[in-house]
Short mmCIF file of C-alpha atoms and ligand atoms in Angstrom, two decimals:
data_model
loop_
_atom_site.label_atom_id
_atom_site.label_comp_id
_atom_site.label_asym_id
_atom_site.label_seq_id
_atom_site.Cartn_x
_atom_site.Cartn_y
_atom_site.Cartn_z
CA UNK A 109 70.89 -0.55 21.86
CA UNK A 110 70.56 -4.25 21.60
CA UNK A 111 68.31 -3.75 18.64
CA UNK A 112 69.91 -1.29 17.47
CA UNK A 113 73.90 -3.55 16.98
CA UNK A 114 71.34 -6.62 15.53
CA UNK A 115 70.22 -4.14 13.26
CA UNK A 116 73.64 -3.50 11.82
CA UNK A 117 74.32 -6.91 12.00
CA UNK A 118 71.97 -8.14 9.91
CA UNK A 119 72.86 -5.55 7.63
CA UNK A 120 76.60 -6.52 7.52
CA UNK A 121 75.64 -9.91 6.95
CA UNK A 122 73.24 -9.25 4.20
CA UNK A 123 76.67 -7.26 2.29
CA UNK A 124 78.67 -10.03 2.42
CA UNK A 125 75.78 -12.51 0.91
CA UNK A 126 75.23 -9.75 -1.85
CA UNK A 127 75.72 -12.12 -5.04
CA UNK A 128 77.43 -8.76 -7.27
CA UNK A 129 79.51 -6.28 -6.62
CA UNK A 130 76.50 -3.92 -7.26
CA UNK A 131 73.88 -5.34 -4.97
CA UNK A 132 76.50 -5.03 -1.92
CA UNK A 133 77.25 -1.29 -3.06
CA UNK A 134 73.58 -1.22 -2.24
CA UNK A 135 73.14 -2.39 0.57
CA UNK A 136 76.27 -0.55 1.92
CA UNK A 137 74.80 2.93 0.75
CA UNK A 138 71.89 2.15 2.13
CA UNK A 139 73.37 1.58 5.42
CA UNK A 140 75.80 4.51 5.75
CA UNK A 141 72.41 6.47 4.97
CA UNK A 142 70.61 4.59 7.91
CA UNK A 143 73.23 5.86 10.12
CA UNK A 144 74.24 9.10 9.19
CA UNK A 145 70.67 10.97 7.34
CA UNK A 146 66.78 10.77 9.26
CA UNK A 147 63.89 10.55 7.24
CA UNK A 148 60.42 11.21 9.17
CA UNK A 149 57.03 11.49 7.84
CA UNK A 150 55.01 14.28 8.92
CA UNK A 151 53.38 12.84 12.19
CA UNK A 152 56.00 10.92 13.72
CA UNK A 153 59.83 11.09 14.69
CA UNK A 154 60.34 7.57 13.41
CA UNK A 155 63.67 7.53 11.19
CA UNK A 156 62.02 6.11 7.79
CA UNK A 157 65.79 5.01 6.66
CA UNK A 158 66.08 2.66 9.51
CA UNK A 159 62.76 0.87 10.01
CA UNK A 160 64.14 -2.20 10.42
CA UNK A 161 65.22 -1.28 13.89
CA UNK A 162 61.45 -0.72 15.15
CA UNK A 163 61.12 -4.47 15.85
CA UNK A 164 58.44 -3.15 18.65
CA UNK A 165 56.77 -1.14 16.82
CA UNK A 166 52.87 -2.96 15.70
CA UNK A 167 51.97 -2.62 11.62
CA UNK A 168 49.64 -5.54 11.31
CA UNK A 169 45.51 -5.15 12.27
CA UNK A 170 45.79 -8.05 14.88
CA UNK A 171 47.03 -6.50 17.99
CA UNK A 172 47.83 -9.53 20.56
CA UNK A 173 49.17 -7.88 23.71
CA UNK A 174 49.46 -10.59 26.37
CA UNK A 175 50.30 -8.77 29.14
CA UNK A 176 49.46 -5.72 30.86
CA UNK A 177 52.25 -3.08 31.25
CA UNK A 178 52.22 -1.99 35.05
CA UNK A 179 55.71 -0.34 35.21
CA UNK A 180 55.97 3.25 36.79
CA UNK A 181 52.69 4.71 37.33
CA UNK A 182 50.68 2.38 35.86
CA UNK A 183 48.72 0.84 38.55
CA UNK A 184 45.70 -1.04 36.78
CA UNK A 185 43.46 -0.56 39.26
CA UNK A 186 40.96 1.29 37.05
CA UNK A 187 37.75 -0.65 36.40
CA UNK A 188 37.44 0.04 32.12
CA UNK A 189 40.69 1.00 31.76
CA UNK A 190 42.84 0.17 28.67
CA UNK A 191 46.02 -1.20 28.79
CA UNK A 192 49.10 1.51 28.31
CA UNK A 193 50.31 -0.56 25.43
CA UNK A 194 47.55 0.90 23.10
CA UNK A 195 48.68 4.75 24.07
CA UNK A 196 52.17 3.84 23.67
CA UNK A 197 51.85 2.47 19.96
CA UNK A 198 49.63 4.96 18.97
CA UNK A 199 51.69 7.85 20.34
CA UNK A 200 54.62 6.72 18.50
CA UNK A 201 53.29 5.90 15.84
CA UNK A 202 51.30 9.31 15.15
CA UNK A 203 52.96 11.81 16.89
CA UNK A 204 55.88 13.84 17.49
CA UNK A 205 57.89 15.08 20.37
CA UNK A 206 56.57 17.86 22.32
CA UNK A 207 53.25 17.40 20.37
CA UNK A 208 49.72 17.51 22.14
CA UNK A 209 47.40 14.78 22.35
CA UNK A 210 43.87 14.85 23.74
CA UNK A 211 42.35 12.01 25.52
CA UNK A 212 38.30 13.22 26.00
CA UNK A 213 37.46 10.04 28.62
CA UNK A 214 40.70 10.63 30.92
CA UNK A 215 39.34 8.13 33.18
CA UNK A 216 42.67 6.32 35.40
CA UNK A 217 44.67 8.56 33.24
CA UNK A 218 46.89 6.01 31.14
CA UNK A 219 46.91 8.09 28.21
CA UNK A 220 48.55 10.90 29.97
CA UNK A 221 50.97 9.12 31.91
CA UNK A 222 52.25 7.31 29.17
CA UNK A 223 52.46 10.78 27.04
CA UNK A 224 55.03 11.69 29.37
CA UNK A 225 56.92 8.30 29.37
CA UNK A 226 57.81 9.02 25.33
CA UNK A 227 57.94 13.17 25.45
CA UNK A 228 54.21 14.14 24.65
CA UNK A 229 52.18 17.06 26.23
CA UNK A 230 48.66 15.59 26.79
CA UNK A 231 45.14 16.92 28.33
CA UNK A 232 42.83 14.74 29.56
CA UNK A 233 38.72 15.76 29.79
CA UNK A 234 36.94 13.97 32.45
CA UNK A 235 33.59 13.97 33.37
CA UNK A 236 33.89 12.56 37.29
CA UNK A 237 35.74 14.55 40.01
CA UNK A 238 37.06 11.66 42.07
CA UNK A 239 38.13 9.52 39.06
CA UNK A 240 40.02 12.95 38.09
CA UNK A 241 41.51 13.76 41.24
CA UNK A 242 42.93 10.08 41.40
CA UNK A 243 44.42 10.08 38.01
CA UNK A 244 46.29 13.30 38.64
CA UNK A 245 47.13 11.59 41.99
CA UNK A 246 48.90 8.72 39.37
CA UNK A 247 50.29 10.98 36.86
CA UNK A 248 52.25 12.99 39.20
CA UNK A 249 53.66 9.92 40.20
CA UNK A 250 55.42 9.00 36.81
CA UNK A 251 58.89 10.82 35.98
CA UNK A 252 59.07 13.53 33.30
CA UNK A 253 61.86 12.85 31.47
CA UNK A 254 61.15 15.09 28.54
CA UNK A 255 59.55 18.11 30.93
CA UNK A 256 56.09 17.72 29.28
CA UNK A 257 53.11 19.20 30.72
CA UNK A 258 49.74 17.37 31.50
CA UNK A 259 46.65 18.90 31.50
CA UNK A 260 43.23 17.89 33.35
CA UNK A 261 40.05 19.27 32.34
CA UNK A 262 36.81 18.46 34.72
CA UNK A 263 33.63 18.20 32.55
CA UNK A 264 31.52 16.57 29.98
CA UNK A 265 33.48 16.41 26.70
CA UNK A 266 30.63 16.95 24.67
CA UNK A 267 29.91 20.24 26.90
CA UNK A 268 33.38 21.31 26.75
CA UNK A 269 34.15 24.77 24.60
CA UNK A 270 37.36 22.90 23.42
CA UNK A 271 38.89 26.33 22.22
CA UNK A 272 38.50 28.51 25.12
CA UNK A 273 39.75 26.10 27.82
CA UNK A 274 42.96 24.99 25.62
CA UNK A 275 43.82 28.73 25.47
CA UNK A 276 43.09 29.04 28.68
CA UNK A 277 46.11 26.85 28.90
CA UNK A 278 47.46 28.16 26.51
CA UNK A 279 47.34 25.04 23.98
CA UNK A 280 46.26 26.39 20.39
CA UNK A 281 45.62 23.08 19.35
CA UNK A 282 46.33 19.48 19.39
CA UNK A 283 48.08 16.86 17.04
CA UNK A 284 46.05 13.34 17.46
CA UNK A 285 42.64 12.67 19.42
CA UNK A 286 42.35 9.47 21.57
CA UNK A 287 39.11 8.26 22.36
CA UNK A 288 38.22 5.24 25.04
CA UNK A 289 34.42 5.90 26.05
CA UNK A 290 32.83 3.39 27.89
CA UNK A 291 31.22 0.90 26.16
CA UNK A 292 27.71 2.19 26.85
CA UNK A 293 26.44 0.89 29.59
CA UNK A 294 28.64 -2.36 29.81
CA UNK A 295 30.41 -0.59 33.06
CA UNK A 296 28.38 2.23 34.42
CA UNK A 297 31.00 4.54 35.80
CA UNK A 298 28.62 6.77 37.80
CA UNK A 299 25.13 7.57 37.93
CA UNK A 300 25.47 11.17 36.12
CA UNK A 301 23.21 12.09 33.59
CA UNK A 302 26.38 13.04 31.28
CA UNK A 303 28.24 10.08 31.61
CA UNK A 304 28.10 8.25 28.92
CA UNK A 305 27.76 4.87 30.74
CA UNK A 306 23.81 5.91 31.69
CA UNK A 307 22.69 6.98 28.32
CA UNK A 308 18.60 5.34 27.93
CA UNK A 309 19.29 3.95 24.67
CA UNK A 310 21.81 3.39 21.59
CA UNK A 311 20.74 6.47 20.00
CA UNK A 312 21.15 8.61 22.94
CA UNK A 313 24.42 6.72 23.47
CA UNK A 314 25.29 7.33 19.92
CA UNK A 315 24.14 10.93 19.86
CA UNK A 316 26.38 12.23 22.83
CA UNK A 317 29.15 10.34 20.85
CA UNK A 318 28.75 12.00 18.07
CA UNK A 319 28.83 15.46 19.82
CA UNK A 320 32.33 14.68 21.69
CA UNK A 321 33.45 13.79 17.89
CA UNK A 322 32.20 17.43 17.07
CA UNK A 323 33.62 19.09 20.08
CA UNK A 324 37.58 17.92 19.44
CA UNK A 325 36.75 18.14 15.59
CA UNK A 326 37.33 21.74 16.08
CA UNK A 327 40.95 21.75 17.97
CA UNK A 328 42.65 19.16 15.60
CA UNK A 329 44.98 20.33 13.36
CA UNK A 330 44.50 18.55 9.78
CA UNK A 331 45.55 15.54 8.67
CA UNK A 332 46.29 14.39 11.56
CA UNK A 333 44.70 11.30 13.25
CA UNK A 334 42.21 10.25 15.71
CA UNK A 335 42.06 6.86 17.95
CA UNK A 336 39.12 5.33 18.99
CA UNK A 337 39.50 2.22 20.88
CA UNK A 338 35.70 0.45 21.95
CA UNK A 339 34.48 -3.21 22.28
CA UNK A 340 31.05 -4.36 21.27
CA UNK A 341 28.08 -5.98 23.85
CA UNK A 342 25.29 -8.71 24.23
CA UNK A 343 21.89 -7.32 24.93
CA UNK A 344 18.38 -9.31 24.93
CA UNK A 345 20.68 -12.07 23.14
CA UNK A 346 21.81 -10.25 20.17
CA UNK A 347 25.25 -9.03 19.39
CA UNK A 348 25.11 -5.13 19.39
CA UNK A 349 28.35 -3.82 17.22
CA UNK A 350 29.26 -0.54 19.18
CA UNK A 351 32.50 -0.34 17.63
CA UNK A 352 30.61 -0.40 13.33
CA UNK A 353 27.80 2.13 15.14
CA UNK A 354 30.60 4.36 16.52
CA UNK A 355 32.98 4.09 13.80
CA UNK A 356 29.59 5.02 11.07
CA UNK A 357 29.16 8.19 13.99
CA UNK A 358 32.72 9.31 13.42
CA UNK A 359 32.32 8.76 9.20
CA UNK A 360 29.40 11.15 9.16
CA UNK A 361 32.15 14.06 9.97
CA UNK A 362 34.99 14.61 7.91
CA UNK A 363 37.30 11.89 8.96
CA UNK A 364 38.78 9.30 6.49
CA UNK A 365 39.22 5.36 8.05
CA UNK A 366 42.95 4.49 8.00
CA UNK A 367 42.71 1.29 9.82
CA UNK A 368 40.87 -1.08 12.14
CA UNK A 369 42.79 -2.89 14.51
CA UNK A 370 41.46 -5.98 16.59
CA UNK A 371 42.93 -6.65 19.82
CA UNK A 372 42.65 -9.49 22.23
CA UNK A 373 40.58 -8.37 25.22
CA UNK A 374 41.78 -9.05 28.52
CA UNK A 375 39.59 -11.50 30.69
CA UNK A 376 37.81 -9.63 33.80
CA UNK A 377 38.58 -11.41 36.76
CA UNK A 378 34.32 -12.38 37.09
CA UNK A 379 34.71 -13.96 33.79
CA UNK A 380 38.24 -15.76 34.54
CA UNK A 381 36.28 -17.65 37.48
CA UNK A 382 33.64 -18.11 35.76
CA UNK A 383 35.03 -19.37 32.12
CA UNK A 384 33.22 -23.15 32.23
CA UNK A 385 29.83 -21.25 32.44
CA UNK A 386 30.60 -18.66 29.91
CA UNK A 387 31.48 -21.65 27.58
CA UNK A 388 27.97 -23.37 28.56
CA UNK A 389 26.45 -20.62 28.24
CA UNK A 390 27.96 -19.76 24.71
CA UNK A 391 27.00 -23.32 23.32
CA UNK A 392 23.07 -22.87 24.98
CA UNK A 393 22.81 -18.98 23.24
CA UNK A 394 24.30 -19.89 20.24
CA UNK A 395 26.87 -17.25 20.51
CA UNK A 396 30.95 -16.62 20.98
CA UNK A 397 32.40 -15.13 24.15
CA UNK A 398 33.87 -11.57 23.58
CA UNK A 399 37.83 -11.58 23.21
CA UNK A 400 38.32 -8.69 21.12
CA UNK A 401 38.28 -5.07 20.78
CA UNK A 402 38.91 -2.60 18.27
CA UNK A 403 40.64 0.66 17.40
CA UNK A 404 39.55 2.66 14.77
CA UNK A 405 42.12 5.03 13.31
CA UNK A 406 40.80 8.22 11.28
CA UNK A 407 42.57 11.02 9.79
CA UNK A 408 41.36 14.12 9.71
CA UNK A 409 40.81 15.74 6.01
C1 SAM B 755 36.44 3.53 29.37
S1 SAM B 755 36.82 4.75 30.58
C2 SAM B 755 38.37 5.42 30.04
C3 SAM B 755 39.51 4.70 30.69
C4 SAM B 755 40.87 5.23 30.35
N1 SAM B 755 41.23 4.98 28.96
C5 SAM B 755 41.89 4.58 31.27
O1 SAM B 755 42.80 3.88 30.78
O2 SAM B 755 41.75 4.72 32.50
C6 SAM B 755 35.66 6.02 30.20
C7 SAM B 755 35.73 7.22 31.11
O3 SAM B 755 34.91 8.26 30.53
C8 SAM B 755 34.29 8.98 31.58
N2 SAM B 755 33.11 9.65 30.97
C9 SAM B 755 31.87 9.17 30.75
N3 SAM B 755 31.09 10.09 30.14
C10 SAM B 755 31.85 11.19 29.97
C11 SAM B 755 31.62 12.46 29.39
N4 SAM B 755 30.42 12.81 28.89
N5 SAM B 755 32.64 13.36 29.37
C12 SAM B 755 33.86 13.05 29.89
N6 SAM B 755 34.14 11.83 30.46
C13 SAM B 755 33.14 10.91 30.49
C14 SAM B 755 33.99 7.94 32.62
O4 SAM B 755 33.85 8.53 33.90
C15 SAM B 755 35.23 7.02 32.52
O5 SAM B 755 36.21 7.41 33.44
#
Protein backbone atom coordinates (compact mmCIF):
# COMPACT_ATOMS: atom_id res chain seq x y z
CA UNK A 1 0.00 0.00 0.00
CA UNK A 2 2.96 2.06 0.93
CA UNK A 3 4.25 1.61 -2.57
CA UNK A 4 1.42 1.78 -3.95
CA UNK A 5 0.41 5.99 -2.39
CA UNK A 6 4.47 6.73 -3.42
CA UNK A 7 3.50 5.57 -6.63
CA UNK A 8 0.79 8.15 -7.07
CA UNK A 9 2.84 10.52 -5.54
CA UNK A 10 5.43 10.61 -7.71
CA UNK A 11 3.03 10.74 -10.34
CA UNK A 12 1.22 13.86 -8.95
CA UNK A 13 4.40 15.45 -8.60
CA UNK A 14 5.67 14.72 -12.01
CA UNK A 15 1.97 16.73 -13.33
CA UNK A 16 2.66 19.63 -11.66
CA UNK A 17 6.51 19.83 -13.04
CA UNK A 18 4.97 19.10 -16.60
CA UNK A 19 6.54 22.27 -18.49
CA UNK A 20 3.02 22.48 -21.08
CA UNK A 21 -0.24 22.12 -20.70
CA UNK A 22 0.08 19.01 -23.00
CA UNK A 23 2.78 17.05 -21.30
CA UNK A 24 0.65 17.23 -17.87
CA UNK A 25 -2.57 16.07 -19.93
CA UNK A 26 -0.18 13.19 -20.35
CA UNK A 27 0.85 12.29 -17.60
CA UNK A 28 -2.69 12.70 -16.06
CA UNK A 29 -4.20 10.22 -18.73
CA UNK A 30 -1.73 8.09 -18.14
CA UNK A 31 -2.47 7.91 -14.56
CA UNK A 32 -6.28 7.68 -14.52
CA UNK A 33 -5.40 4.62 -16.92
CA UNK A 34 -2.94 3.17 -14.22
CA UNK A 35 -5.74 3.17 -11.88
CA UNK A 36 -8.77 2.39 -13.49
CA UNK A 37 -7.65 -0.26 -16.88
CA UNK A 38 -4.98 -3.63 -16.30
CA UNK A 39 -2.77 -4.52 -18.91
CA UNK A 40 -1.01 -8.11 -18.50
CA UNK A 41 1.14 -9.94 -20.82
CA UNK A 42 0.39 -13.42 -21.43
CA UNK A 43 2.40 -15.16 -18.54
CA UNK A 44 1.97 -12.99 -15.72
CA UNK A 45 -0.78 -10.95 -13.73
CA UNK A 46 1.53 -7.97 -13.52
CA UNK A 47 -0.58 -4.70 -14.45
CA UNK A 48 1.74 -3.43 -17.50
CA UNK A 49 0.06 0.26 -16.96
CA UNK A 50 1.46 0.53 -13.55
CA UNK A 51 4.99 -0.88 -13.52
CA UNK A 52 6.31 1.65 -11.69
CA UNK A 53 4.74 0.26 -8.58
CA UNK A 54 6.81 -3.17 -8.81
CA UNK A 55 9.77 -1.52 -7.03
CA UNK A 56 10.47 -5.37 -5.81
CA UNK A 57 10.20 -6.83 -8.63
CA UNK A 58 14.21 -7.87 -10.22
CA UNK A 59 14.77 -6.81 -14.23
CA UNK A 60 18.51 -6.53 -14.24
CA UNK A 61 20.96 -9.97 -14.79
CA UNK A 62 22.79 -9.27 -11.40
CA UNK A 63 20.66 -10.77 -8.78
CA UNK A 64 22.23 -9.63 -5.22
CA UNK A 65 19.96 -11.13 -2.57
CA UNK A 66 21.64 -10.57 0.80
CA UNK A 67 19.60 -12.33 2.91
CA UNK A 68 17.83 -15.46 3.14
CA UNK A 69 13.99 -15.31 3.45
CA UNK A 70 13.02 -17.70 6.45
CA UNK A 71 9.45 -16.40 7.11
CA UNK A 72 6.56 -19.04 7.38
CA UNK A 73 7.67 -22.35 6.34
CA UNK A 74 10.81 -21.66 5.21
CA UNK A 75 13.14 -23.30 7.52
CA UNK A 76 16.64 -23.43 5.65
CA UNK A 77 17.68 -26.33 7.00
CA UNK A 78 18.11 -28.08 3.64
CA UNK A 79 21.74 -28.80 2.73
CA UNK A 80 21.64 -27.47 -1.40
CA UNK A 81 18.76 -25.68 -1.05
CA UNK A 82 18.06 -22.35 -2.85
CA UNK A 83 16.92 -19.47 -1.30
CA UNK A 84 12.87 -18.77 -1.69
CA UNK A 85 13.72 -15.43 -3.18
CA UNK A 86 14.61 -17.07 -6.59
CA UNK A 87 10.97 -19.01 -6.69
CA UNK A 88 9.31 -15.95 -5.66
CA UNK A 89 10.70 -13.67 -8.58
CA UNK A 90 10.41 -16.16 -11.00
CA UNK A 91 6.83 -17.10 -10.12
CA UNK A 92 5.78 -13.63 -10.47
CA UNK A 93 7.40 -12.84 -12.97
CA UNK A 94 6.27 -15.85 -15.35
CA UNK A 95 3.22 -16.99 -14.14
CA UNK A 96 -0.27 -16.49 -13.39
CA UNK A 97 -2.68 -17.18 -10.64
CA UNK A 98 -3.94 -20.58 -10.25
CA UNK A 99 -1.26 -21.65 -12.85
CA UNK A 100 0.95 -24.89 -12.41
CA UNK A 101 4.51 -24.95 -12.01
CA UNK A 102 6.78 -27.99 -11.89
CA UNK A 103 9.81 -28.17 -9.81
CA UNK A 104 11.64 -31.80 -11.05
CA UNK A 105 14.42 -31.71 -7.90
CA UNK A 106 11.69 -30.92 -5.05
CA UNK A 107 14.34 -31.41 -2.62
CA UNK A 108 13.32 -29.13 1.00
CA UNK A 109 10.43 -28.11 -1.07
CA UNK A 110 10.91 -24.17 -1.38
CA UNK A 111 9.50 -24.04 -4.68
CA UNK A 112 6.25 -25.38 -3.57
CA UNK A 113 5.83 -23.60 -0.49
CA UNK A 114 6.43 -20.43 -1.92
CA UNK A 115 3.83 -21.36 -4.93
CA UNK A 116 1.32 -21.23 -2.37
CA UNK A 117 2.54 -17.97 -0.64
CA UNK A 118 1.60 -15.95 -4.20
CA UNK A 119 -1.54 -18.35 -5.46
CA UNK A 120 0.29 -21.05 -7.65
CA UNK A 121 -0.57 -24.84 -7.86
CA UNK A 122 2.86 -26.60 -7.95
CA UNK A 123 4.19 -30.44 -8.12
CA UNK A 124 7.29 -31.28 -7.00
CA UNK A 125 9.30 -34.74 -8.41
CA UNK A 126 11.70 -36.10 -5.99
CA UNK A 127 13.91 -38.76 -6.21
CA UNK A 128 14.56 -39.53 -2.15
CA UNK A 129 11.72 -40.69 0.16
CA UNK A 130 12.86 -39.06 3.38
CA UNK A 131 13.86 -35.71 1.76
CA UNK A 132 10.10 -36.01 0.32
CA UNK A 133 8.34 -36.92 3.30
CA UNK A 134 10.09 -33.89 5.14
CA UNK A 135 9.26 -31.34 2.58
CA UNK A 136 5.59 -32.26 2.62
CA UNK A 137 6.12 -32.22 6.44
CA UNK A 138 7.18 -28.16 5.63
CA UNK A 139 4.69 -27.41 3.07
CA UNK A 140 1.77 -28.33 5.06
CA UNK A 141 3.04 -26.04 7.43
CA UNK A 142 2.69 -22.78 5.27
CA UNK A 143 -0.95 -21.14 4.99
CA UNK A 144 -2.95 -21.38 1.74
CA UNK A 145 -4.24 -18.28 1.21
CA UNK A 146 -5.27 -18.72 -2.37
CA UNK A 147 -6.53 -22.65 -1.77
CA UNK A 148 -3.83 -24.00 -4.17
CA UNK A 149 -2.99 -27.52 -4.31
CA UNK A 150 0.60 -29.06 -4.04
CA UNK A 151 1.56 -32.03 -5.51
CA UNK A 152 4.52 -34.58 -4.58
CA UNK A 153 5.70 -37.06 -6.93
CA UNK A 154 8.36 -39.84 -5.54
CA UNK A 155 10.80 -40.84 -8.36
CA UNK A 156 13.55 -40.13 -10.74
CA UNK A 157 12.50 -37.22 -12.99
CA UNK A 158 14.11 -38.52 -15.86
CA UNK A 159 12.07 -41.94 -15.22
CA UNK A 160 8.95 -40.18 -14.64
CA UNK A 161 5.99 -40.71 -17.49
CA UNK A 162 5.25 -36.92 -16.91
CA UNK A 163 1.75 -37.35 -18.67
CA UNK A 164 0.27 -40.21 -16.96
CA UNK A 165 1.08 -39.19 -13.35
CA UNK A 166 -0.17 -35.39 -13.94
CA UNK A 167 -3.49 -36.93 -15.08
CA UNK A 168 -3.38 -39.06 -12.56
CA UNK A 169 -3.82 -35.86 -10.68
CA UNK A 170 -5.58 -34.63 -12.83
CA UNK A 171 -3.07 -31.73 -14.06
CA UNK A 172 -3.18 -31.61 -18.04
CA UNK A 173 -0.26 -29.62 -18.04
CA UNK A 174 1.92 -27.06 -16.57
CA UNK A 175 2.78 -23.29 -17.23
CA UNK A 176 6.72 -22.78 -16.29
CA UNK A 177 9.42 -25.57 -15.37
CA UNK A 178 11.87 -24.88 -12.46
CA UNK A 179 14.91 -26.70 -12.35
CA UNK A 180 17.62 -26.76 -9.22
CA UNK A 181 19.64 -30.16 -9.72
CA UNK A 182 22.48 -30.59 -7.72
CA UNK A 183 25.48 -29.43 -8.91
CA UNK A 184 26.86 -32.84 -9.81
CA UNK A 185 28.54 -34.19 -7.33
CA UNK A 186 29.45 -30.91 -5.36
CA UNK A 187 26.80 -32.24 -2.52
CA UNK A 188 26.02 -35.88 -2.90
CA UNK A 189 22.48 -36.10 -1.65
CA UNK A 190 22.35 -39.91 -1.36
CA UNK A 191 24.12 -42.78 -2.60
CA UNK A 192 21.31 -43.83 -5.32
CA UNK A 193 22.28 -44.73 -8.58
CA UNK A 194 19.56 -42.11 -9.97
CA UNK A 195 20.46 -39.28 -8.10
CA UNK A 196 22.04 -37.07 -9.91
CA UNK A 197 24.67 -36.15 -7.26
CA UNK A 198 26.52 -39.85 -7.99
CA UNK A 199 26.65 -39.69 -11.69
CA UNK A 200 30.63 -41.30 -12.74
CA UNK A 201 31.35 -38.53 -14.95
CA UNK A 202 30.21 -35.11 -16.72
CA UNK A 203 28.73 -36.90 -19.51
CA UNK A 204 26.74 -39.22 -17.49
CA UNK A 205 25.90 -36.16 -15.37
CA UNK A 206 25.03 -34.32 -18.47
CA UNK A 207 23.16 -37.16 -20.10
CA UNK A 208 20.55 -37.78 -17.21
CA UNK A 209 20.17 -33.91 -17.47
CA UNK A 210 19.35 -33.89 -20.63
CA UNK A 211 16.66 -36.65 -20.22
CA UNK A 212 14.78 -34.70 -17.22
CA UNK A 213 14.87 -31.70 -19.94
CA UNK A 214 13.07 -34.28 -22.29
CA UNK A 215 10.74 -35.68 -19.74
CA UNK A 216 8.97 -32.04 -18.70
CA UNK A 217 9.54 -30.97 -22.45
CA UNK A 218 6.48 -32.91 -23.05
CA UNK A 219 3.94 -31.35 -20.25
CA UNK A 220 4.82 -27.61 -20.96
CA UNK A 221 2.48 -25.71 -22.63
CA UNK A 222 4.29 -23.36 -25.36
CA UNK A 223 5.86 -20.39 -25.00
CA UNK A 224 6.06 -20.54 -21.81
CA UNK A 225 9.33 -20.58 -19.75
CA UNK A 226 11.67 -22.75 -17.98
CA UNK A 227 14.16 -21.90 -14.89
CA UNK A 228 17.22 -23.45 -14.34
CA UNK A 229 19.17 -22.24 -11.50
CA UNK A 230 22.98 -24.23 -11.12
CA UNK A 231 26.50 -23.07 -9.95
CA UNK A 232 29.70 -24.23 -11.52
CA UNK A 233 32.77 -26.45 -9.60
CA UNK A 234 36.65 -26.91 -9.19
CA UNK A 235 37.89 -30.32 -10.09
CA UNK A 236 41.72 -31.51 -10.50
CA UNK A 237 42.28 -27.53 -10.44
CA UNK A 238 40.32 -26.49 -13.35
CA UNK A 239 37.14 -24.53 -13.40
CA UNK A 240 34.36 -26.92 -14.77
CA UNK A 241 31.31 -24.51 -16.14
CA UNK A 242 28.19 -26.72 -15.23
CA UNK A 243 25.93 -23.95 -15.68
CA UNK A 244 27.45 -23.23 -20.06
CA UNK A 245 27.40 -27.41 -20.17
CA UNK A 246 23.80 -27.46 -18.84
CA UNK A 247 22.52 -24.47 -20.44
CA UNK A 248 24.25 -26.05 -24.22
CA UNK A 249 22.07 -29.52 -22.83
CA UNK A 250 18.87 -27.53 -22.62
CA UNK A 251 19.75 -25.55 -26.31
CA UNK A 252 19.96 -28.88 -28.06
CA UNK A 253 15.92 -29.11 -27.48
CA UNK A 254 13.69 -26.59 -28.61
CA UNK A 255 14.09 -23.92 -26.04
CA UNK A 256 15.12 -20.29 -26.90
CA UNK A 257 17.65 -18.41 -24.06
CA UNK A 258 15.78 -15.37 -22.64
CA UNK A 259 18.21 -14.49 -20.02
CA UNK A 260 21.09 -15.40 -17.72
CA UNK A 261 21.02 -14.13 -14.41
CA UNK A 262 24.09 -14.17 -11.92
CA UNK A 263 23.45 -14.26 -8.37
CA UNK A 264 25.62 -13.89 -5.35
CA UNK A 265 26.04 -17.30 -3.72
CA UNK A 266 25.58 -17.60 -0.18
CA UNK A 267 28.76 -18.63 1.90
CA UNK A 268 28.44 -22.34 3.49
CA UNK A 269 29.08 -22.13 6.96
CA UNK A 270 32.66 -24.56 6.26
CA UNK A 271 33.72 -21.88 3.98
CA UNK A 272 32.63 -18.79 6.35
CA UNK A 273 35.20 -20.35 9.00
CA UNK A 274 37.40 -21.06 6.81
CA UNK A 275 37.56 -17.74 4.43
CA UNK A 276 41.57 -16.79 5.26
CA UNK A 277 42.44 -20.27 3.76
CA UNK A 278 40.13 -20.11 0.87
CA UNK A 279 41.86 -16.72 0.08
CA UNK A 280 45.44 -18.52 0.45
CA UNK A 281 44.46 -21.00 -1.23
CA UNK A 282 42.98 -18.87 -4.20
CA UNK A 283 46.31 -16.80 -4.52
CA UNK A 284 48.55 -20.45 -4.41
CA UNK A 285 45.94 -22.11 -7.35
CA UNK A 286 45.75 -19.21 -9.25
CA UNK A 287 42.05 -19.15 -9.11
CA UNK A 288 38.82 -17.01 -7.65
CA UNK A 289 36.59 -18.35 -4.90
CA UNK A 290 33.00 -19.18 -6.15
CA UNK A 291 30.36 -16.35 -5.26
CA UNK A 292 28.00 -16.76 -7.95
CA UNK A 293 25.37 -18.74 -9.49
CA UNK A 294 23.24 -18.62 -12.36
CA UNK A 295 19.71 -18.97 -13.71
CA UNK A 296 19.10 -19.67 -17.06
CA UNK A 297 15.70 -18.67 -18.37
CA UNK A 298 14.32 -20.49 -21.66
CA UNK A 299 11.14 -20.26 -23.39
CA UNK A 300 9.67 -22.85 -24.88
CA UNK A 301 9.03 -22.48 -28.89
C1 LIG B 1 19.87 -28.92 -5.33
S1 LIG B 1 18.66 -29.94 -4.56
C2 LIG B 1 17.15 -29.04 -4.79
C3 LIG B 1 16.88 -28.15 -3.62
C4 LIG B 1 15.58 -27.40 -3.68
N1 LIG B 1 15.59 -26.37 -4.72
C5 LIG B 1 15.33 -26.75 -2.33
O1 LIG B 1 15.26 -25.51 -2.24
O2 LIG B 1 15.26 -27.49 -1.32
C6 LIG B 1 18.52 -31.28 -5.69
C7 LIG B 1 17.54 -32.35 -5.26
O3 LIG B 1 17.36 -33.24 -6.38
C8 LIG B 1 17.20 -34.56 -5.89
N2 LIG B 1 17.53 -35.46 -7.02
C9 LIG B 1 18.72 -35.91 -7.44
N3 LIG B 1 18.61 -36.70 -8.53
C10 LIG B 1 17.29 -36.76 -8.82
C11 LIG B 1 16.53 -37.39 -9.84
N4 LIG B 1 17.11 -38.17 -10.77
N5 LIG B 1 15.18 -37.22 -9.84
C12 LIG B 1 14.57 -36.45 -8.90
N6 LIG B 1 15.25 -35.82 -7.90
C13 LIG B 1 16.60 -35.96 -7.87
C14 LIG B 1 18.12 -34.63 -4.70
O4 LIG B 1 17.72 -35.65 -3.81
C15 LIG B 1 17.96 -33.21 -4.10
O5 LIG B 1 16.97 -33.21 -3.11
Amino acid sequence: MAQRSGYILNEFDQILRARTINRSKYYIKRLVRALTETKTSSVNDLNLHRWKEYNDILTDSLWILEKRDTSGAHHGAYWGNFIPQIPHQLLRRYTKKGEWVLDAFLGSGTTLIESKRVGRNAVGIELLKKVAASAAKAIALEDNPYKTRTEIIIGDSSRVDMKTELLRRKIKSVQFLIMHPPYWDIVKFSKNKRDLSNAASLEEFLTLFGKIVDATYQVLDKSRYFALVIGDKYSGGSWIPLGFYTMQEVLKRRYSLKSIIIKNFDETKGKRNQKELWRYRAFVGGFYIFKHEYIFLFKKE
